[in-house]
Amino acid sequence: MERLSSRQAFDEYVAREQARWESLWNGDQWVVSVGISECSIAKGAEETYRHLSLILAQEGIPHVLRRVGCAGWCFAEPYVEVRVPGAPPIVYAQITTERVPELVHALRQGNLKPEWALGVRGEQGFDGIPPLHAHPFLAKQRRLLFADAGVIDPESISDYIARGGYQALRKALFEMTPEEVVAEVKAANLRGRGGAGFPAGIKWESGRRTQAWPKYVVVNSHEGEFNVYKDRRLLESNPHLVLEGLIIGCYALETPYGYNYIGGEHALALKRFQHAVEEAYALGLLGDNILGTGFSCHVRVRTGGGAYICGEGSALMYAIMGYRGQPRTKPPRSVEEGLWKRPTVLNNTETFANVPGIIRNGGKWYASIGPENSPGTKLVTMQGPLVRLGVAEIEMGLSLRELIFDVYGGMREGYRFKGIQMGGVSSGPLREDELDVGVDFDSLDKAGVMLGSGGFVVFDDRICAVDFARFLVAFSRYESCAKCNPCRLGNPALLEILDRIRYGEGRPEDIDLIKETSKHIIELSLCGLGQVAPMPALGMLRAFPEEFEAHIREKRCPAGVCPIGEPAELAAASAD
Amino acid sequence: MESQTSKSQAIDLAPLRAVLEEKFRPRDSQEAQELIVMACQEAQALYGWVPPEAAQCIADHLGTTINRVYGLLTFYADFRTTPPGEHFLWLCGGAACYVMGAPKLIELLREQYQLTDHGVSPDGKLTLHIFNGCLGVCDLAPVIQVDHHHYWGHLTPEKLRDALETLRADGVAEEQTHGATE
C-alpha cells in the first residue's frame, strides 16, 4: 500500500477500489462472507469459516472467501452470506460447521435453500426469498451506522473506502474550516451516545474556545456498562467509521492528538481498531501532513483494566495517565482541563461514528431524523428471554413497545413479561402498561427512566423485583471508586437494607429508609456513578411496590427467589 | 479468602522483558505513564497474574515505582496479584445473565467447588473471576468464558457441573452455544 500524499492520489485510490469492489460482486466466482465477531466466534463462526475454506477448495468452486463483522442479528449467528453468480447475495442463518456441506452442495445444484435464509441483501427479494429489510428484526430499523456492518471486511481499509469511507474526512480537510465542521455537528444536534446525551457540538465548541495547547480528542470505548455491547460491535464491524470520526474531531479541534480508550476485555474490538489505525497510517490518512494539507493526526490506543468507573470522563483521563481511575469534581470541565491538564474533548464511540455521516450529508439532514430534540439513530441492545437478540439500530423515537415486541420478537415461549430494566444500572424499570413511550432521551426522561447507552434487559415473572434491585445496586457498590463518603458508605448501607428485606427481616419503615438513603447518595455523590446508583432500587420500588410490601409485611417472596426464612447471615451476605 | 497454590516457581522474566523492549518504547515520561496499565496487561497475559518481580520489572522499564504499579494492580479488577489455578473461568455478571439464571451458577460454584470471586479451588485446578460487567454475548446467557477461548453458554447448574467435571479431568468441555433462541 503506497502512502497517499495528495487529494488527487486519494481520489485515484478511491476510483481503483470502487472498481475492484464492483468486479468482486459481478464476476464468475462465489462471494462467501462469514460474520466473525466476538458474539459469532462464541457460537463457532471460526469453525464455519475453516470448514467453508476446505469445502470450497475441495469442490473446486471459484470463490472469494471473506471475513466480515457482526451485522447485529446475533440470533442468526453464525451467519454466512453467499452470492452465487446470477443471484444477489443471500444471508443464511445459524450455519454451524455441521451445516456447511449441505449448504454448499445445495447452492451448487441451484437450490438456494430458502428455509435457511435470513433474507436477500438488496431492494427486492429473489426466487421466493424475501429481502433482508423485510425481516421482522430489520423492518423497523434504520441502519446508518450499521449500514456496512457485515458487508465490509473490518480489517480492510480498501473495503471501507470503496463504500464511501473517508469521503467525509476529505470534505472536511479540503472544503471546510474547523469552525465549519463544528457548526455542522452543532446543527445536527448530535447528543452524546454514551448516556449523558450532552450536545457534542457544544462540547467541541467549548474545546475550541479554551486557549491552551496541546488539545486532546478522546473516544470513550470503555463500555463497562453491562448488556451494552454496541461500541464493541462498531469497532469490530466498522472500526474505520469511528476512526474517521476521531480524525475529523481532531481537525475540528485543530490538534494532532487523538486517543481511543478501549475496555481491556474487548479483545477483538481492540485488535480490529489497532489494525485500522495501522492501515490508516500506511495509507497516509494518519500521520504528518495528511494528503498534503499540513494537518497532522496521531492516534494512540489505550486500554482499561476492568473498572466500570473508568467510563466516566474524568476518571477515564486519570486512567489514561496511569492513575487509579477516580473521578474529580468539576469545574474545571474537561474541555478546559482534562487529559494532562489540557483541553480535552471526550465523546462516546457511537457519537464519533455519527460524525462522518453528518459531515457528508450535513447537520440539517441529521437533525431531521427522529424527534427534534433527540435526533438521529441509536444503537440498542436488548436481552432477556426474548425471541430474537442482538444489536438493532433504530430511529430515535421508535415506540418501546414496538422495539420489544416487533423488532426483538417479544417473549419466548413459556415466559411472561414482567418488566424491562432501562438504562443499565442507572435507572429503574418500566412495567407492561408503561411501554408506550418513545425511545429517545427526552421521552424516557419524562417517563422517569433513562435511555443511557441503549442497553435494555427484559425480565419475566420468575425474577423478584427486590432481588433484582439488590443485584443492580450491588454492581454500583462494587464499582464505586471509594473516593467520596456518600457513595462509598451509602451504597453498602442501601445494600444492607435490601438484604434485610430479602432475608425476611424487613421493617415497615424500610421503604422510607430506602428513599431517604437514596436521596442522600444521589444528591451528595461526587460523580455520576453515585448519583444514579440508587435509581434501580427506587425504580423497582416505584414499579413493584406490592412485592416489597409482601417481603416486609408477609415475609414472603412472590417470585420464590429470595432467601426469606433462611437463617439470616446478613453480615456475610452484605459483605460478599 | 483466596487459597494459594502450593507451587511457587521462580518467575522467568525474559518473555516480559522481551515484550517491554520491543513494544514499550515511550518517547517521554508522559507516554511512559500512559503505558503502565498496558504493560501490566502484558504480564497478566504471560503469567496469568502479575508477580511482584514482574511489577518491579515494569516499574524499572517505565521509570516509575513499584508502589505506583501496585496502586494500579489493586484498583483494576482484571489484575491478579496471586497465582491463578490451572483453568480460568470468567463468569459473566451482567444483568442478562442474572435474569437468565447466573445466581444459581454462582451458588453452585461456591457450595460445591469452594470457589468465590478471584478465588482458586482447593485442588488448584479452577480459578473464578465473576466479571462485574458484560462479556457481550448476551444471547448465550448465562455464560462462562473458559481459558480465554471457549464459551459455555445457556448454562444450567447441571450443565455447568458436567462441564466442570470434564474440565477437571483435564479435558475441555465445548458446550453447545448454537442458536437456542429461534
Short mmCIF file of N, CA and C in Angstrom, two decimals, chain A residues 231-342:
data_model
loop_
_atom_site.label_atom_id
_atom_site.label_comp_id
_atom_site.label_asym_id
_atom_site.label_seq_id
_atom_site.Cartn_x
_atom_site.Cartn_y
_atom_site.Cartn_z
N ASP A 231 -20.73 -0.56 21.21
CA ASP A 231 -19.45 0.04 20.84
C ASP A 231 -18.46 -1.02 20.42
N ARG A 232 -18.48 -2.14 21.13
CA ARG A 232 -17.62 -3.26 20.75
C ARG A 232 -17.92 -3.68 19.32
N ARG A 233 -19.21 -3.84 19.02
CA ARG A 233 -19.58 -4.32 17.70
C ARG A 233 -19.22 -3.30 16.63
N LEU A 234 -19.39 -2.02 16.93
CA LEU A 234 -18.99 -0.98 15.98
C LEU A 234 -17.51 -1.11 15.65
N LEU A 235 -16.70 -1.26 16.70
CA LEU A 235 -15.26 -1.36 16.48
C LEU A 235 -14.90 -2.66 15.77
N GLU A 236 -15.69 -3.72 16.02
CA GLU A 236 -15.38 -4.99 15.37
C GLU A 236 -15.86 -5.02 13.92
N SER A 237 -16.94 -4.29 13.64
CA SER A 237 -17.55 -4.40 12.31
C SER A 237 -17.17 -3.27 11.37
N ASN A 238 -16.88 -2.09 11.91
CA ASN A 238 -16.55 -0.95 11.06
C ASN A 238 -15.67 0.03 11.83
N PRO A 239 -14.46 -0.40 12.20
CA PRO A 239 -13.61 0.46 13.02
C PRO A 239 -13.24 1.76 12.33
N HIS A 240 -13.15 1.74 10.99
CA HIS A 240 -12.76 2.96 10.29
C HIS A 240 -13.81 4.05 10.42
N LEU A 241 -15.06 3.66 10.62
CA LEU A 241 -16.11 4.66 10.78
C LEU A 241 -15.83 5.50 12.04
N VAL A 242 -15.41 4.82 13.10
CA VAL A 242 -15.09 5.51 14.34
C VAL A 242 -13.80 6.32 14.17
N LEU A 243 -12.82 5.71 13.51
CA LEU A 243 -11.54 6.38 13.32
C LEU A 243 -11.71 7.65 12.49
N GLU A 244 -12.52 7.56 11.45
CA GLU A 244 -12.75 8.74 10.62
C GLU A 244 -13.38 9.85 11.46
N GLY A 245 -14.36 9.48 12.31
CA GLY A 245 -14.98 10.47 13.19
C GLY A 245 -13.95 11.11 14.11
N LEU A 246 -13.03 10.29 14.61
CA LEU A 246 -12.00 10.80 15.52
C LEU A 246 -11.07 11.77 14.80
N ILE A 247 -10.65 11.42 13.58
CA ILE A 247 -9.73 12.29 12.85
C ILE A 247 -10.43 13.62 12.54
N ILE A 248 -11.71 13.55 12.15
CA ILE A 248 -12.45 14.78 11.90
C ILE A 248 -12.53 15.62 13.17
N GLY A 249 -12.72 14.93 14.31
CA GLY A 249 -12.75 15.64 15.59
C GLY A 249 -11.44 16.35 15.86
N CYS A 250 -10.33 15.67 15.57
CA CYS A 250 -9.02 16.29 15.77
C CYS A 250 -8.87 17.50 14.87
N TYR A 251 -9.36 17.39 13.64
CA TYR A 251 -9.29 18.52 12.71
C TYR A 251 -10.10 19.69 13.25
N ALA A 252 -11.29 19.37 13.77
CA ALA A 252 -12.16 20.43 14.29
C ALA A 252 -11.53 21.14 15.49
N LEU A 253 -10.82 20.40 16.32
CA LEU A 253 -10.18 20.98 17.49
C LEU A 253 -8.78 21.50 17.17
N GLU A 254 -8.38 21.32 15.92
CA GLU A 254 -7.04 21.73 15.45
C GLU A 254 -5.94 21.15 16.34
N THR A 255 -6.02 19.85 16.57
CA THR A 255 -4.99 19.18 17.34
C THR A 255 -4.56 17.91 16.63
N PRO A 256 -3.29 17.53 16.76
CA PRO A 256 -2.88 16.27 16.14
C PRO A 256 -3.04 15.06 17.05
N TYR A 257 -3.61 15.22 18.24
CA TYR A 257 -3.59 14.11 19.19
C TYR A 257 -4.96 13.51 19.44
N GLY A 258 -5.12 12.26 18.99
CA GLY A 258 -6.36 11.54 19.24
C GLY A 258 -6.09 10.29 20.04
N TYR A 259 -7.05 9.91 20.87
CA TYR A 259 -6.94 8.69 21.67
C TYR A 259 -8.21 7.88 21.51
N ASN A 260 -8.06 6.57 21.65
CA ASN A 260 -9.23 5.72 21.82
C ASN A 260 -8.98 4.87 23.05
N TYR A 261 -9.83 5.04 24.06
CA TYR A 261 -9.69 4.27 25.29
C TYR A 261 -10.68 3.12 25.22
N ILE A 262 -10.14 1.91 25.08
CA ILE A 262 -10.98 0.74 24.87
C ILE A 262 -10.89 -0.18 26.08
N GLY A 263 -12.01 -0.68 26.53
CA GLY A 263 -12.01 -1.60 27.67
C GLY A 263 -11.09 -2.79 27.39
N GLY A 264 -10.24 -3.13 28.36
CA GLY A 264 -9.24 -4.17 28.15
C GLY A 264 -9.81 -5.53 27.80
N GLU A 265 -11.04 -5.78 28.24
CA GLU A 265 -11.63 -7.09 27.97
C GLU A 265 -12.18 -7.20 26.55
N HIS A 266 -12.24 -6.09 25.81
CA HIS A 266 -12.80 -6.13 24.46
C HIS A 266 -11.70 -6.49 23.47
N ALA A 267 -11.27 -7.76 23.54
CA ALA A 267 -10.06 -8.15 22.81
C ALA A 267 -10.16 -7.94 21.30
N LEU A 268 -11.25 -8.39 20.70
CA LEU A 268 -11.35 -8.29 19.24
C LEU A 268 -11.54 -6.84 18.79
N ALA A 269 -12.31 -6.08 19.55
CA ALA A 269 -12.51 -4.67 19.21
C ALA A 269 -11.18 -3.94 19.22
N LEU A 270 -10.36 -4.25 20.22
CA LEU A 270 -9.02 -3.67 20.33
C LEU A 270 -8.19 -4.02 19.11
N LYS A 271 -8.18 -5.31 18.80
CA LYS A 271 -7.35 -5.79 17.70
C LYS A 271 -7.75 -5.11 16.39
N ARG A 272 -9.06 -5.06 16.14
CA ARG A 272 -9.51 -4.51 14.86
C ARG A 272 -9.28 -3.01 14.78
N PHE A 273 -9.44 -2.31 15.90
CA PHE A 273 -9.21 -0.86 15.83
C PHE A 273 -7.73 -0.57 15.66
N GLN A 274 -6.88 -1.34 16.38
CA GLN A 274 -5.43 -1.18 16.21
C GLN A 274 -5.04 -1.39 14.75
N HIS A 275 -5.62 -2.43 14.17
CA HIS A 275 -5.32 -2.74 12.77
C HIS A 275 -5.77 -1.58 11.87
N ALA A 276 -6.95 -1.03 12.17
CA ALA A 276 -7.45 0.10 11.37
C ALA A 276 -6.50 1.28 11.46
N VAL A 277 -5.98 1.54 12.66
CA VAL A 277 -5.04 2.65 12.85
C VAL A 277 -3.78 2.40 12.02
N GLU A 278 -3.28 1.17 12.07
CA GLU A 278 -2.06 0.86 11.29
C GLU A 278 -2.30 1.04 9.81
N GLU A 279 -3.46 0.57 9.34
CA GLU A 279 -3.77 0.72 7.90
C GLU A 279 -3.86 2.19 7.53
N ALA A 280 -4.49 2.99 8.40
CA ALA A 280 -4.64 4.41 8.11
C ALA A 280 -3.27 5.09 8.03
N TYR A 281 -2.36 4.73 8.93
CA TYR A 281 -1.01 5.27 8.87
C TYR A 281 -0.34 4.88 7.56
N ALA A 282 -0.48 3.59 7.20
CA ALA A 282 0.19 3.10 5.99
C ALA A 282 -0.32 3.82 4.75
N LEU A 283 -1.63 4.10 4.73
CA LEU A 283 -2.20 4.73 3.55
C LEU A 283 -1.97 6.24 3.55
N GLY A 284 -1.63 6.80 4.72
CA GLY A 284 -1.39 8.24 4.78
C GLY A 284 -2.58 9.04 5.26
N LEU A 285 -3.58 8.36 5.83
CA LEU A 285 -4.71 9.11 6.38
C LEU A 285 -4.50 9.43 7.85
N LEU A 286 -3.42 8.92 8.40
CA LEU A 286 -2.96 9.31 9.72
C LEU A 286 -1.48 9.61 9.58
N GLY A 287 -0.98 10.44 10.49
CA GLY A 287 0.44 10.75 10.42
C GLY A 287 0.63 12.24 10.18
N ASP A 288 1.79 12.59 9.67
CA ASP A 288 2.08 14.01 9.44
C ASP A 288 1.59 14.45 8.05
N ASN A 289 1.15 15.68 7.97
CA ASN A 289 0.81 16.29 6.67
C ASN A 289 -0.12 15.39 5.84
N ILE A 290 -1.31 15.14 6.39
CA ILE A 290 -2.24 14.21 5.75
C ILE A 290 -2.67 14.75 4.39
N LEU A 291 -2.49 13.94 3.37
CA LEU A 291 -2.86 14.29 2.00
C LEU A 291 -2.35 15.67 1.59
N GLY A 292 -1.23 16.05 2.15
CA GLY A 292 -0.60 17.31 1.76
C GLY A 292 -1.28 18.56 2.29
N THR A 293 -2.17 18.41 3.29
CA THR A 293 -2.90 19.56 3.79
C THR A 293 -2.17 20.33 4.87
N GLY A 294 -1.11 19.73 5.42
CA GLY A 294 -0.44 20.35 6.55
C GLY A 294 -1.04 19.92 7.88
N PHE A 295 -2.20 19.28 7.85
CA PHE A 295 -2.84 18.80 9.08
C PHE A 295 -2.26 17.43 9.43
N SER A 296 -1.82 17.29 10.68
CA SER A 296 -1.28 16.01 11.14
C SER A 296 -2.20 15.43 12.19
N CYS A 297 -2.27 14.10 12.26
CA CYS A 297 -3.08 13.46 13.28
C CYS A 297 -2.44 12.15 13.69
N HIS A 298 -2.26 11.97 14.99
CA HIS A 298 -1.70 10.74 15.52
C HIS A 298 -2.66 10.16 16.54
N VAL A 299 -2.92 8.87 16.42
CA VAL A 299 -3.90 8.23 17.30
C VAL A 299 -3.21 7.21 18.18
N ARG A 300 -3.49 7.29 19.47
CA ARG A 300 -2.98 6.30 20.41
C ARG A 300 -4.14 5.51 20.98
N VAL A 301 -3.92 4.20 21.13
CA VAL A 301 -4.94 3.35 21.72
C VAL A 301 -4.52 2.99 23.13
N ARG A 302 -5.41 3.21 24.08
CA ARG A 302 -5.11 2.86 25.47
C ARG A 302 -6.19 1.91 25.96
N THR A 303 -5.82 1.01 26.89
CA THR A 303 -6.79 0.01 27.33
C THR A 303 -7.13 0.13 28.80
N GLY A 304 -8.34 -0.25 29.13
CA GLY A 304 -8.80 -0.23 30.51
C GLY A 304 -8.47 -1.53 31.20
N GLY A 305 -8.44 -1.48 32.52
CA GLY A 305 -8.05 -2.65 33.30
C GLY A 305 -9.19 -3.31 34.05
N GLY A 306 -10.42 -2.92 33.75
CA GLY A 306 -11.52 -3.56 34.45
C GLY A 306 -12.03 -2.74 35.62
N ALA A 307 -12.54 -1.56 35.31
CA ALA A 307 -13.14 -0.73 36.35
C ALA A 307 -14.23 0.08 35.68
N TYR A 308 -15.47 -0.21 36.02
CA TYR A 308 -16.61 0.46 35.39
C TYR A 308 -16.51 1.97 35.48
N ILE A 309 -15.96 2.45 36.59
CA ILE A 309 -15.90 3.89 36.82
C ILE A 309 -15.04 4.59 35.77
N CYS A 310 -14.17 3.83 35.12
CA CYS A 310 -13.32 4.45 34.11
C CYS A 310 -14.05 4.80 32.83
N GLY A 311 -15.35 4.52 32.79
CA GLY A 311 -16.14 5.02 31.69
C GLY A 311 -16.54 6.47 31.92
N GLU A 312 -16.36 6.93 33.16
CA GLU A 312 -16.67 8.32 33.48
C GLU A 312 -15.53 9.19 32.97
N GLY A 313 -15.88 10.30 32.34
CA GLY A 313 -14.90 11.11 31.64
C GLY A 313 -13.65 11.45 32.42
N SER A 314 -13.79 12.05 33.60
CA SER A 314 -12.58 12.48 34.32
C SER A 314 -11.79 11.28 34.82
N ALA A 315 -12.51 10.22 35.22
CA ALA A 315 -11.81 9.01 35.67
C ALA A 315 -11.06 8.38 34.52
N LEU A 316 -11.67 8.41 33.33
CA LEU A 316 -11.04 7.84 32.15
C LEU A 316 -9.72 8.54 31.88
N MET A 317 -9.73 9.85 32.03
CA MET A 317 -8.48 10.58 31.76
C MET A 317 -7.41 10.24 32.77
N TYR A 318 -7.78 10.09 34.03
CA TYR A 318 -6.80 9.64 35.02
C TYR A 318 -6.29 8.26 34.67
N ALA A 319 -7.20 7.40 34.20
CA ALA A 319 -6.80 6.04 33.84
C ALA A 319 -5.78 6.07 32.71
N ILE A 320 -6.02 6.91 31.70
CA ILE A 320 -5.06 7.01 30.60
C ILE A 320 -3.71 7.47 31.13
N MET A 321 -3.75 8.39 32.08
CA MET A 321 -2.49 8.94 32.60
C MET A 321 -1.77 7.99 33.54
N GLY A 322 -2.33 6.80 33.75
CA GLY A 322 -1.65 5.81 34.58
C GLY A 322 -1.93 5.94 36.05
N TYR A 323 -3.12 6.47 36.38
CA TYR A 323 -3.51 6.57 37.77
C TYR A 323 -4.73 5.71 38.03
N ARG A 324 -5.09 5.56 39.28
CA ARG A 324 -6.34 4.90 39.63
C ARG A 324 -7.47 5.80 39.11
N GLY A 325 -8.45 5.18 38.48
CA GLY A 325 -9.49 5.97 37.84
C GLY A 325 -10.54 6.48 38.81
N GLN A 326 -10.25 7.58 39.46
CA GLN A 326 -11.22 8.16 40.39
C GLN A 326 -11.66 9.50 39.84
N PRO A 327 -12.97 9.71 39.69
CA PRO A 327 -13.45 10.98 39.12
C PRO A 327 -13.09 12.15 40.03
N ARG A 328 -13.18 13.33 39.46
CA ARG A 328 -12.92 14.53 40.25
C ARG A 328 -14.11 15.47 40.13
N THR A 329 -14.10 16.49 41.00
CA THR A 329 -15.16 17.47 40.93
C THR A 329 -14.94 18.37 39.71
N LYS A 330 -16.01 18.90 39.22
CA LYS A 330 -15.92 19.88 38.14
C LYS A 330 -16.68 21.12 38.55
N PRO A 331 -16.29 22.32 38.27
CA PRO A 331 -15.22 22.73 37.37
C PRO A 331 -13.84 22.39 37.92
N PRO A 332 -12.75 22.41 37.15
CA PRO A 332 -12.80 22.73 35.72
C PRO A 332 -13.33 21.57 34.90
N ARG A 333 -14.10 21.86 33.87
CA ARG A 333 -14.59 20.82 32.99
C ARG A 333 -13.44 20.31 32.14
N SER A 334 -13.60 19.09 31.62
CA SER A 334 -12.51 18.50 30.84
C SER A 334 -12.18 19.30 29.59
N VAL A 335 -13.16 20.03 29.05
CA VAL A 335 -12.85 20.82 27.85
C VAL A 335 -11.93 21.98 28.19
N GLU A 336 -11.82 22.29 29.47
CA GLU A 336 -10.85 23.32 29.88
C GLU A 336 -9.57 22.67 30.36
N GLU A 337 -9.72 21.68 31.24
CA GLU A 337 -8.55 20.99 31.79
C GLU A 337 -8.89 19.52 31.90
N GLY A 338 -8.33 18.73 31.00
CA GLY A 338 -8.66 17.31 31.03
C GLY A 338 -7.42 16.46 31.09
N LEU A 339 -7.19 15.71 30.00
CA LEU A 339 -6.02 14.83 29.93
C LEU A 339 -4.75 15.68 30.03
N TRP A 340 -3.86 15.28 30.97
CA TRP A 340 -2.61 16.02 31.19
C TRP A 340 -2.90 17.52 31.36
N LYS A 341 -4.01 17.82 31.97
CA LYS A 341 -4.45 19.19 32.28
C LYS A 341 -4.63 20.06 31.05
N ARG A 342 -4.82 19.42 29.90
CA ARG A 342 -5.04 20.19 28.68
C ARG A 342 -6.49 20.07 28.25
#
